Amino acid sequence: MESTDSGDPLSYSLLQLLQNDYTLQSIEYLAAILTGFLLLLLSALTSGAEAAFFSLSEQEIARCRTSTRKSEMLVYSLLQNPRKLLTNILVLNNGINVSLIMLFAYVAWLVFGTRSLPAAIIVGGALLLTFLIVFCGEVLPKVYAQKKRLDIARRTAPFLRALQTITSPLSRVLMAISGYIEKHYMIRGYNHTIEDLHHSLDVALTNEESSPEERRILRGVVNFGSITVRQIMRPRVDMEAFSTTATLPQLLPRIVQWGYSRIPVYTESTDKIEGILYIKDLLPHLHEGENFNWQQLIRPPFFVPETQRISDLFQNFKEKHVHMAIVVNEYGATSGLLTLEDIVEEIVGEINDEFDDDDDIIYSQLDENTFIFDGKTSLHDFCKITEAPFDAFNEVKGDNETVAGLMLALFSRIPRAGERTSYGRFHFTVESADSKRVKRVKINVATKKEQYNKAG
């Protein structure tokens, strides 16, 4: 009896220990499942954030740049260093995926202990984990992010900024390694490829005895996707527009003088464009007097940012069935206007009708390499005429987009007539200037061979 009585507490203790082990094991299983679920959600979040940030359109980025919302300002701030942002996201996402794999191995160890796992279990588990990571952690969030990219970018921006402190040490090392490899072993980048393509086109067309017009059209096709609205727009100072306070008799002489089919209409100043007046809408009312309310005929304006690519704007024109856009800067002020004809001219060259002035781009060519340009000529037009790369002056021009503005940037002041300066293979002589602006500049474009001989 004594041995039986003494055995009861021992059996009870063993049973209680087994129950406690079972409870702890259940807690471990539950904790592992919850942790795996959270890691999968984090993987989906980072994948969606990556797709959202790097699929934002030019318009959405411009909106974030001028926005007063903290989340959109943070989105724009993160995109100022896209390489760092992408590296941090990839470090975070891959760290989460590795953690999921380690968690899967830990659960397998809990279930099977130290015993060897059957091959079918290993293959089945690997396929299941791969499906969860790829489908739930990559495909679904990226597909969803394409539909609501700006909203997702706004929501995930604080999360990414907070986690940068954790991922930054490793991302710096990875960026340094990739930078070294790119610098020493990778091929030249996109800008050089464009220049090489231009050179190849020139060589091919020269060999085929093609006309300069054909070469100009092909160069326009090559550059079409990289030209921004600001580079080819008609500046605000050269815009013709009607005030809403004008009467119909006052409009008619200007319509005849300008010869435009569409004219912007403003209140107070051209910073407040109210709409576009289509002259064809006015034709049935030419007999009306001063009291005629012609303002009811204006159509809503189409605003675009300076930074938009003309290839995107061309698509917008086709979708919205409009032919004119009002260009605004980051502060919402009017910078100029752009028409469908301006975009088409970037490929086919100037299209002049009976109302166009031949002196829109004022220049004369003295010899093969020497030109005289009006100061208000845009740098984009200058590069087209001289067949120079469109990015030839990007490092020095700043915000200036005209030949006169380039002179101000190179001299750091308003130069006097007769002063000279050089940049690369371009040699500038100020032909005419006053105390306010540069009026006319003579430009000699040295050939690459001449530049090489001079450097040697």
Coordinates of N, CA, C and O in Angstrom, one line a residue, residues 286-445:
L286 N -20.1 86.9 -85.3 CA -19.3 88.1 -85.7 C -20.2 89.3 -85.9 O -19.6 90.4 -85.8
H287 N -21.5 89.2 -86.1 CA -22.3 90.4 -86.3 C -22.7 91.0 -85.0 O -23.4 92.0 -85.0
E288 N -22.4 90.3 -83.9 CA -22.9 90.8 -82.6 C -22.1 92.1 -82.2 O -21.0 92.4 -82.7
G289 N -22.7 92.9 -81.3 CA -22.0 94.1 -80.9 C -21.2 94.0 -79.6 O -20.9 92.9 -79.2
E290 N -21.0 95.1 -78.9 CA -20.1 95.2 -77.8 C -20.7 94.4 -76.6 O -20.0 93.9 -75.7
N291 N -22.0 94.3 -76.5 CA -22.7 93.7 -75.4 C -22.7 92.1 -75.5 O -23.2 91.5 -74.6
F292 N -22.2 91.6 -76.5 CA -22.3 90.2 -76.7 C -21.4 89.5 -75.7 O -20.2 89.8 -75.5
N293 N -21.9 88.5 -75.0 CA -21.1 87.7 -74.0 C -20.3 86.6 -74.6 O -20.7 85.4 -74.5
W294 N -19.2 87.0 -75.2 CA -18.4 85.9 -75.9 C -17.7 85.0 -74.9 O -17.3 83.9 -75.3
Q295 N -17.7 85.4 -73.7 CA -17.0 84.6 -72.6 C -17.7 83.3 -72.4 O -17.0 82.3 -71.9
Q296 N -18.9 83.2 -72.8 CA -19.7 81.9 -72.6 C -19.2 80.8 -73.6 O -19.5 79.7 -73.4
L297 N -18.4 81.3 -74.6 CA -17.9 80.3 -75.6 C -16.6 79.6 -75.2 O -16.2 78.7 -75.9
I298 N -15.9 80.1 -74.2 CA -14.6 79.6 -73.9 C -14.7 78.1 -73.4 O -15.7 77.8 -72.7
R299 N -13.8 77.3 -73.7 CA -13.7 75.9 -73.3 C -12.7 75.8 -72.2 O -11.8 76.5 -72.0
P300 N -12.9 74.7 -71.3 CA -12.0 74.5 -70.2 C -10.5 74.3 -70.6 O -10.3 73.7 -71.7
P301 N -9.6 74.9 -69.9 CA -8.2 74.7 -70.3 C -7.6 73.4 -69.8 O -8.2 72.7 -68.9
F302 N -6.6 72.9 -70.5 CA -5.9 71.7 -70.1 C -4.5 72.1 -69.6 O -3.7 72.6 -70.4
F303 N -4.3 71.9 -68.3 CA -3.0 72.2 -67.7 C -2.0 71.0 -67.6 O -2.5 69.9 -67.3
V304 N -0.8 71.3 -67.9 CA 0.3 70.3 -67.8 C 1.5 70.9 -67.1 O 1.8 72.0 -67.2
P305 N 2.3 70.0 -66.4 CA 3.5 70.5 -65.7 C 4.6 70.7 -66.7 O 4.7 70.0 -67.8
E306 N 5.6 71.5 -66.3 CA 6.8 71.7 -67.2 C 7.6 70.4 -67.4 O 8.2 70.3 -68.5
T307 N 7.6 69.5 -66.4 CA 8.4 68.4 -66.5 C 7.9 67.2 -67.3 O 8.5 66.2 -67.4
Q308 N 6.6 67.3 -67.7 CA 6.0 66.2 -68.5 C 6.7 66.0 -69.8 O 7.1 66.9 -70.5
R309 N 6.9 64.7 -70.1 CA 7.5 64.3 -71.4 C 6.5 64.6 -72.5 O 5.3 64.3 -72.4
I310 N 7.0 65.1 -73.7 CA 6.0 65.3 -74.8 C 5.4 64.1 -75.3 O 4.3 64.1 -75.9
S311 N 6.1 62.9 -75.2 CA 5.5 61.7 -75.6 C 4.2 61.4 -74.8 O 3.2 60.9 -75.3
D312 N 4.3 61.6 -73.5 CA 3.1 61.4 -72.6 C 2.0 62.5 -73.0 O 0.8 62.2 -73.0
L313 N 2.4 63.7 -73.2 CA 1.5 64.8 -73.6 C 0.8 64.5 -74.9 O -0.4 64.7 -75.1
F314 N 1.5 63.9 -75.8 CA 1.0 63.5 -77.1 C -0.2 62.5 -76.9 O -1.2 62.6 -77.6
Q315 N 0.0 61.6 -76.0 CA -1.0 60.6 -75.7 C -2.2 61.3 -75.1 O -3.3 60.9 -75.3
N316 N -1.9 62.2 -74.1 CA -3.0 63.0 -73.5 C -3.8 63.7 -74.5 O -5.1 63.8 -74.4
F317 N -3.2 64.4 -75.5 CA -3.9 65.1 -76.5 C -4.9 64.2 -77.3 O -6.0 64.5 -77.6
K318 N -4.4 63.0 -77.6 CA -5.2 62.0 -78.3 C -6.4 61.5 -77.5 O -7.5 61.4 -78.0
E319 N -6.1 61.3 -76.2 CA -7.2 60.8 -75.3 C -8.3 61.9 -75.0 O -9.5 61.6 -75.0
K320 N -7.8 63.1 -74.8 CA -8.7 64.2 -74.4 C -9.3 65.0 -75.6 O -10.1 65.8 -75.4
H321 N -8.8 64.7 -76.8 CA -9.2 65.3 -78.0 C -9.1 66.9 -77.9 O -9.9 67.6 -78.3
V322 N -7.9 67.3 -77.4 CA -7.6 68.7 -77.4 C -6.2 68.9 -78.1 O -5.5 68.0 -78.3
H323 N -6.0 70.2 -78.5 CA -4.8 70.5 -79.3 C -3.9 71.5 -78.6 O -2.9 71.9 -79.2
M324 N -4.3 72.0 -77.5 CA -3.5 73.0 -76.8 C -3.5 72.7 -75.3 O -4.5 72.3 -74.7
A325 N -2.3 72.9 -74.7 CA -2.1 72.8 -73.2 C -1.5 74.0 -72.7 O -0.6 74.6 -73.3
I326 N -1.9 74.4 -71.5 CA -1.3 75.5 -70.7 C -0.3 74.9 -69.8 O -0.6 74.1 -69.0
V327 N 1.0 75.3 -69.9 CA 2.1 74.8 -69.1 C 2.2 75.6 -67.8 O 2.2 76.8 -67.8
V328 N 2.2 74.9 -66.7 CA 2.4 75.6 -65.4 C 3.6 75.0 -64.7 O 4.1 73.9 -64.9
N329 N 4.2 75.9 -63.8 CA 5.4 75.5 -63.1 C 5.0 74.9 -61.7 O 3.8 74.6 -61.5
E330 N 6.0 74.6 -60.9 CA 5.8 74.0 -59.6 C 4.9 74.8 -58.7 O 4.3 74.2 -57.7
Y331 N 4.8 76.1 -58.9 CA 4.0 77.0 -58.0 C 2.6 77.2 -58.6 O 1.8 77.9 -58.0
G332 N 2.3 76.6 -59.7 CA 1.0 76.7 -60.4 C 0.9 77.9 -61.2 O -0.2 78.2 -61.8
A333 N 2.0 78.7 -61.4 CA 1.9 79.9 -62.3 C 2.1 79.4 -63.7 O 2.8 78.4 -64.0
T334 N 1.6 80.2 -64.7 CA 1.7 79.9 -66.1 C 3.1 80.1 -66.6 O 3.7 81.2 -66.4
S335 N 3.7 79.1 -67.2 CA 5.0 79.2 -67.8 C 5.0 79.4 -69.3 O 5.9 80.0 -69.9
G336 N 3.9 78.9 -70.0 CA 3.8 79.0 -71.4 C 2.7 78.2 -71.9 O 1.8 77.8 -71.2
L337 N 2.7 77.9 -73.2 CA 1.7 77.0 -73.8 C 2.3 76.1 -74.8 O 3.4 76.4 -75.4
L338 N 1.7 75.0 -75.1 CA 2.2 74.0 -76.1 C 1.0 73.5 -76.9 O -0.1 73.3 -76.4
T339 N 1.2 73.3 -78.2 CA 0.1 72.8 -79.1 C 0.6 71.5 -79.7 O 1.7 71.1 -79.6
L340 N -0.4 70.8 -80.2 CA -0.2 69.5 -80.9 C 0.8 69.7 -82.0 O 1.7 68.8 -82.3
E341 N 0.7 70.8 -82.7 CA 1.6 71.1 -83.9 C 3.0 71.2 -83.4 O 4.0 70.7 -84.1
D342 N 3.3 71.8 -82.2 CA 4.6 71.9 -81.7 C 5.2 70.5 -81.5 O 6.4 70.3 -81.7
I343 N 4.4 69.6 -81.0 CA 4.9 68.2 -80.7 C 5.3 67.5 -82.0 O 6.3 66.9 -82.2
V344 N 4.4 67.6 -83.0 CA 4.6 67.0 -84.3 C 5.8 67.5 -85.0 O 6.6 66.8 -85.6
E345 N 6.1 68.8 -84.8 CA 7.2 69.5 -85.4 C 8.5 68.9 -84.9 O 9.6 69.1 -85.5
E346 N 8.5 68.3 -83.7 CA 9.8 67.8 -83.1 C 10.2 66.6 -83.9 O 11.4 66.2 -83.9
I347 N 9.3 66.0 -84.7 CA 9.7 64.8 -85.6 C 9.9 65.3 -87.0 O 10.9 65.0 -87.6
V348 N 8.9 65.9 -87.6 CA 8.9 66.2 -89.0 C 9.5 67.6 -89.3 O 9.6 67.9 -90.5
G349 N 9.8 68.4 -88.3 CA 10.4 69.7 -88.6 C 9.3 70.7 -88.6 O 8.1 70.5 -88.4
E350 N 9.7 72.0 -88.9 CA 8.8 73.1 -88.9 C 7.7 73.0 -89.9 O 7.9 72.6 -91.1
I351 N 6.4 73.2 -89.4 CA 5.2 73.2 -90.3 C 4.7 74.7 -90.4 O 4.1 75.2 -89.4
N352 N 5.0 75.3 -91.4 CA 4.6 76.7 -91.6 C 3.3 76.9 -92.5 O 3.3 76.3 -93.6
D353 N 2.4 77.6 -92.0 CA 1.2 77.9 -92.8 C 1.3 79.4 -93.2 O 2.2 80.1 -92.9
E354 N 0.2 79.9 -93.7 CA 0.2 81.3 -94.2 C 0.2 82.3 -93.1 O 0.5 83.5 -93.3
F355 N -0.1 81.9 -91.8 CA -0.1 82.8 -90.7 C 1.2 82.8 -89.9 O 1.4 83.6 -89.0
D356 N 2.1 81.8 -90.1 CA 3.3 81.6 -89.3 C 4.3 82.6 -89.8 O 4.5 82.9 -91.0
D357 N 5.0 83.2 -88.8 CA 6.1 84.1 -89.1 C 7.4 83.3 -89.3 O 7.7 82.3 -88.6
D358 N 8.2 83.7 -90.3 CA 9.4 83.0 -90.5 C 10.5 83.3 -89.5 O 11.5 82.7 -89.4
D359 N 10.2 84.3 -88.7 CA 11.3 84.7 -87.7 C 10.9 84.3 -86.3 O 11.4 84.8 -85.3
D360 N 10.1 83.2 -86.2 CA 9.9 82.6 -84.8 C 11.2 82.2 -84.2 O 11.4 82.3 -83.0
I361 N 12.1 81.5 -85.0 CA 13.4 81.2 -84.6 C 14.4 82.0 -85.4 O 14.6 81.7 -86.6
I362 N 14.9 83.1 -84.9 CA 15.7 84.0 -85.7 C 17.2 83.6 -85.6 O 17.8 83.7 -84.5
Y363 N 17.7 83.2 -86.7 CA 19.1 82.9 -86.8 C 19.6 83.0 -88.2 O 18.8 83.0 -89.2
S364 N 20.9 83.1 -88.3 CA 21.5 83.1 -89.7 C 22.8 82.2 -89.6 O 23.4 82.2 -88.5
Q365 N 23.1 81.6 -90.7 CA 24.3 80.7 -90.7 C 25.3 81.3 -91.6 O 25.1 81.5 -92.8
L366 N 26.5 81.7 -91.0 CA 27.5 82.3 -91.7 C 28.4 81.4 -92.5 O 28.8 81.6 -93.6
D367 N 28.7 80.2 -91.9 CA 29.4 79.1 -92.6 C 28.9 77.8 -92.0 O 28.0 77.8 -91.2
E368 N 29.6 76.8 -92.3 CA 29.2 75.4 -91.9 C 29.1 75.3 -90.3 O 28.3 74.6 -89.8
N369 N 30.0 76.0 -89.6 CA 30.1 75.9 -88.2 C 29.8 77.2 -87.4 O 29.9 77.2 -86.2
T370 N 29.4 78.3 -88.1 CA 29.2 79.5 -87.4 C 27.8 80.0 -87.6 O 27.3 80.1 -88.7
F371 N 27.1 80.4 -86.5 CA 25.7 80.8 -86.5 C 25.6 82.1 -85.7 O 26.4 82.4 -84.8
I372 N 24.6 82.9 -86.0 CA 24.2 84.0 -85.2 C 22.7 83.8 -84.8 O 21.8 83.6 -85.6
F373 N 22.5 83.7 -83.5 CA 21.2 83.4 -82.9 C 20.6 84.6 -82.2 O 21.3 85.3 -81.5
D374 N 19.3 84.8 -82.3 CA 18.6 85.7 -81.4 C 18.7 85.2 -80.0 O 18.6 84.0 -79.8
G375 N 18.8 86.1 -79.0 CA 18.9 85.7 -77.7 C 17.7 84.9 -77.1 O 17.9 84.0 -76.3
K376 N 16.5 85.1 -77.7 CA 15.4 84.4 -77.1 C 15.2 83.1 -77.7 O 14.2 82.3 -77.4
T377 N 16.0 82.6 -78.7 CA 16.0 81.3 -79.2 C 16.2 80.3 -78.1 O 17.1 80.4 -77.3
S378 N 15.3 79.3 -78.1 CA 15.4 78.2 -77.1 C 16.7 77.4 -77.3 O 17.1 77.2 -78.5
L379 N 17.3 76.9 -76.2 CA 18.4 76.0 -76.4 C 18.0 74.7 -77.1 O 18.9 74.1 -77.8
H380 N 16.8 74.3 -77.0 CA 16.4 73.1 -77.7 C 16.4 73.3 -79.2 O 16.9 72.5 -79.9
D381 N 15.9 74.5 -79.6 CA 16.0 74.8 -81.1 C 17.4 75.0 -81.5 O 17.8 74.6 -82.7
F382 N 18.2 75.6 -80.7 CA 19.6 75.8 -81.0 C 20.3 74.4 -81.3 O 21.1 74.3 -82.2
C383 N 20.0 73.5 -80.4 CA 20.6 72.1 -80.5 C 20.1 71.4 -81.8 O 20.9 70.7 -82.4
K384 N 18.8 71.6 -82.1 CA 18.3 71.0 -83.3 C 19.0 71.6 -84.5 O 19.3 70.8 -85.5
I385 N 19.2 72.9 -84.6 CA 19.7 73.5 -85.8 C 21.2 73.2 -86.0 O 21.6 72.9 -87.1
T386 N 22.0 73.1 -84.9 CA 23.4 72.8 -84.9 C 23.7 71.3 -84.8 O 24.8 70.9 -84.9
E387 N 22.6 70.5 -84.6 CA 22.7 69.1 -84.5 C 23.6 68.7 -83.3 O 24.4 67.8 -83.4
A388 N 23.5 69.5 -82.2 CA 24.2 69.2 -81.0 C 23.4 68.4 -80.1 O 22.1 68.4 -80.2
P389 N 24.0 67.6 -79.2 CA 23.2 66.8 -78.2 C 22.3 67.7 -77.4 O 22.7 68.8 -77.0
F390 N 21.1 67.3 -77.1 CA 20.1 68.1 -76.4 C 20.6 68.4 -74.9 O 20.1 69.3 -74.3
D391 N 21.4 67.5 -74.4 CA 21.9 67.7 -73.0 C 23.3 68.3 -72.9 O 23.9 68.3 -71.9
A392 N 23.7 69.0 -74.0 CA 25.0 69.5 -74.1 C 25.3 70.6 -73.0 O 26.4 70.7 -72.5
F393 N 24.2 71.3 -72.6 CA 24.5 72.4 -71.6 C 23.8 72.1 -70.3 O 23.6 73.1 -69.5
N394 N 23.4 70.9 -70.0 CA 22.6 70.6 -68.8 C 23.4 71.0 -67.5 O 22.8 71.3 -66.5
E395 N 24.7 70.8 -67.6 CA 25.5 71.1 -66.4 C 25.7 72.5 -66.0 O 26.0 72.9 -64.9
V396 N 25.5 73.4 -67.0 CA 25.7 74.9 -66.7 C 24.5 75.7 -66.9 O 24.5 76.9 -66.4
K397 N 23.5 75.3 -67.6 CA 22.4 76.2 -67.9 C 21.4 76.5 -66.7 O 20.7 77.5 -66.7
G398 N 21.4 75.6 -65.7 CA 20.5 75.8 -64.6 C 19.1 75.7 -65.0 O 18.7 74.8 -65.7
D399 N 18.3 76.8 -64.7 CA 16.9 76.8 -65.1 C 16.7 77.6 -66.4 O 15.5 77.8 -66.8
N400 N 17.8 78.0 -67.0 CA 17.6 78.8 -68.3 C 17.4 77.9 -69.5 O 17.9 76.8 -69.5
E401 N 16.5 78.3 -70.4 CA 16.2 77.5 -71.5 C 16.4 78.3 -72.9 O 15.9 77.8 -73.9
T402 N 17.0 79.4 -72.8 CA 17.3 80.2 -74.1 C 18.8 80.5 -74.2 O 19.5 80.3 -73.3
V403 N 19.1 80.9 -75.4 CA 20.5 81.2 -75.7 C 21.0 82.4 -74.8 O 22.1 82.4 -74.2
A404 N 20.1 83.4 -74.6 CA 20.4 84.5 -73.7 C 20.6 84.1 -72.3 O 21.5 84.5 -71.6
G405 N 19.7 83.2 -71.8 CA 19.8 82.6 -70.5 C 21.1 81.9 -70.3 O 21.7 81.9 -69.2
L406 N 21.6 81.1 -71.3 CA 22.8 80.4 -71.2 C 24.0 81.4 -71.1 O 24.9 81.1 -70.3
M407 N 23.9 82.5 -71.7 CA 25.0 83.5 -71.6 C 25.0 84.1 -70.2 O 26.1 84.2 -69.6
L408 N 23.9 84.3 -69.6 CA 23.8 84.8 -68.2 C 24.5 83.7 -67.3 O 25.2 84.1 -66.3
A409 N 24.2 82.4 -67.5 CA 24.8 81.4 -66.7 C 26.3 81.2 -66.9 O 27.0 81.0 -65.9
L410 N 26.8 81.4 -68.1 CA 28.2 81.3 -68.3 C 29.0 82.4 -67.8 O 30.1 82.3 -67.3
F411 N 28.4 83.7 -67.9 CA 29.1 84.9 -67.5 C 28.8 85.2 -66.0 O 29.5 86.0 -65.4
S412 N 27.7 84.6 -65.5 CA 27.3 84.9 -64.1 C 26.9 86.4 -64.0 O 26.9 87.0 -62.9
R413 N 26.6 87.0 -65.1 CA 26.1 88.4 -65.1 C 25.6 88.7 -66.5 O 25.7 87.8 -67.4
I414 N 25.2 89.9 -66.8 CA 24.7 90.3 -68.1 C 26.0 90.8 -68.9 O 26.6 91.8 -68.5
P415 N 26.4 90.1 -69.9 CA 27.6 90.5 -70.6 C 27.4 91.7 -71.5 O 26.3 92.0 -71.9
R416 N 28.5 92.3 -71.9 CA 28.5 93.4 -72.8 C 28.8 92.9 -74.2 O 29.3 91.9 -74.4
A417 N 28.4 93.7 -75.2 CA 28.6 93.4 -76.6 C 30.1 93.2 -76.9 O 30.9 94.0 -76.4
G418 N 30.5 92.2 -77.6 CA 31.9 91.9 -77.9 C 32.6 90.9 -76.9 O 33.7 90.4 -77.2
E419 N 32.0 90.7 -75.8 CA 32.6 89.7 -74.8 C 32.5 88.3 -75.4 O 31.5 87.9 -76.0
R420 N 33.5 87.5 -75.0 CA 33.5 86.1 -75.5 C 33.7 85.1 -74.4 O 34.2 85.4 -73.3
T421 N 33.2 83.9 -74.6 CA 33.4 82.8 -73.7 C 33.2 81.5 -74.4 O 32.8 81.5 -75.6
S422 N 33.7 80.4 -73.8 CA 33.6 79.1 -74.5 C 33.1 78.1 -73.5 O 33.2 78.2 -72.2
Y423 N 32.4 77.0 -74.0 CA 32.0 75.9 -73.2 C 32.1 74.7 -74.1 O 31.4 74.6 -75.1
G424 N 33.0 73.7 -73.7 CA 33.2 72.6 -74.6 C 33.7 73.0 -76.0 O 34.6 73.8 -76.1
R425 N 33.0 72.5 -77.0 CA 33.4 72.9 -78.4 C 32.5 74.1 -78.9 O 32.5 74.3 -80.1
F426 N 31.8 74.8 -78.0 CA 31.0 75.9 -78.4 C 31.7 77.2 -78.0 O 32.1 77.4 -76.8
H427 N 31.9 78.1 -78.9 CA 32.6 79.4 -78.7 C 31.6 80.5 -78.9 O 31.0 80.7 -80.0
F428 N 31.3 81.3 -77.9 CA 30.2 82.3 -78.0 C 30.8 83.7 -78.0 O 31.8 84.0 -77.3
T429 N 30.2 84.6 -78.9 CA 30.6 86.0 -78.9 C 29.3 86.8 -78.8 O 28.4 86.6 -79.7
V430 N 29.2 87.7 -77.8 CA 28.0 88.5 -77.7 C 28.0 89.6 -78.7 O 28.8 90.5 -78.7
E431 N 27.1 89.5 -79.7 CA 27.0 90.5 -80.8 C 26.2 91.8 -80.4 O 26.6 92.9 -80.8
S432 N 25.2 91.6 -79.6 CA 24.4 92.8 -79.2 C 23.8 92.5 -77.8 O 23.3 91.4 -77.5
A433 N 23.8 93.5 -76.9 CA 23.3 93.4 -75.6 C 23.1 94.8 -75.0 O 23.7 95.8 -75.5
D434 N 22.1 94.9 -74.1 CA 22.0 96.2 -73.4 C 22.0 95.9 -71.9 O 22.5 94.8 -71.5
S435 N 21.6 96.8 -71.1 CA 21.8 96.6 -69.6 C 20.8 95.6 -69.0 O 20.9 95.2 -67.9
K436 N 19.8 95.1 -69.8 CA 18.8 94.2 -69.3 C 18.9 92.8 -69.8 O 18.6 91.9 -69.2
R437 N 19.4 92.7 -71.1 CA 19.3 91.4 -71.7 C 20.3 91.2 -72.8 O 20.8 92.2 -73.4
V438 N 20.6 90.0 -73.2 CA 21.4 89.7 -74.4 C 20.5 89.5 -75.6 O 19.6 88.8 -75.6
K439 N 20.8 90.3 -76.6 CA 19.9 90.3 -77.8 C 20.3 89.3 -78.9 O 19.5 88.7 -79.5
R440 N 21.6 89.2 -79.2 CA 22.1 88.4 -80.3 C 23.5 87.9 -79.9 O 24.3 88.5 -79.4
V441 N 23.7 86.6 -80.3 CA 25.0 85.9 -80.0 C 25.5 85.2 -81.2 O 24.7 84.5 -81.9
K442 N 26.8 85.3 -81.5 CA 27.4 84.5 -82.5 C 28.0 83.3 -81.9 O 28.8 83.4 -80.9
I443 N 27.8 82.1 -82.5 CA 28.2 80.9 -81.9 C 29.0 80.1 -83.0 O 28.5 79.9 -84.1
N444 N 30.2 79.7 -82.6 CA 31.0 78.9 -83.5 C 31.1 77.5 -82.9 O 31.5 77.3 -81.7
V445 N 30.7 76.5 -83.6 CA 30.6 75.1 -83.1 C 31.8 74.3 -83.7 O 31.8 74.0 -84.9

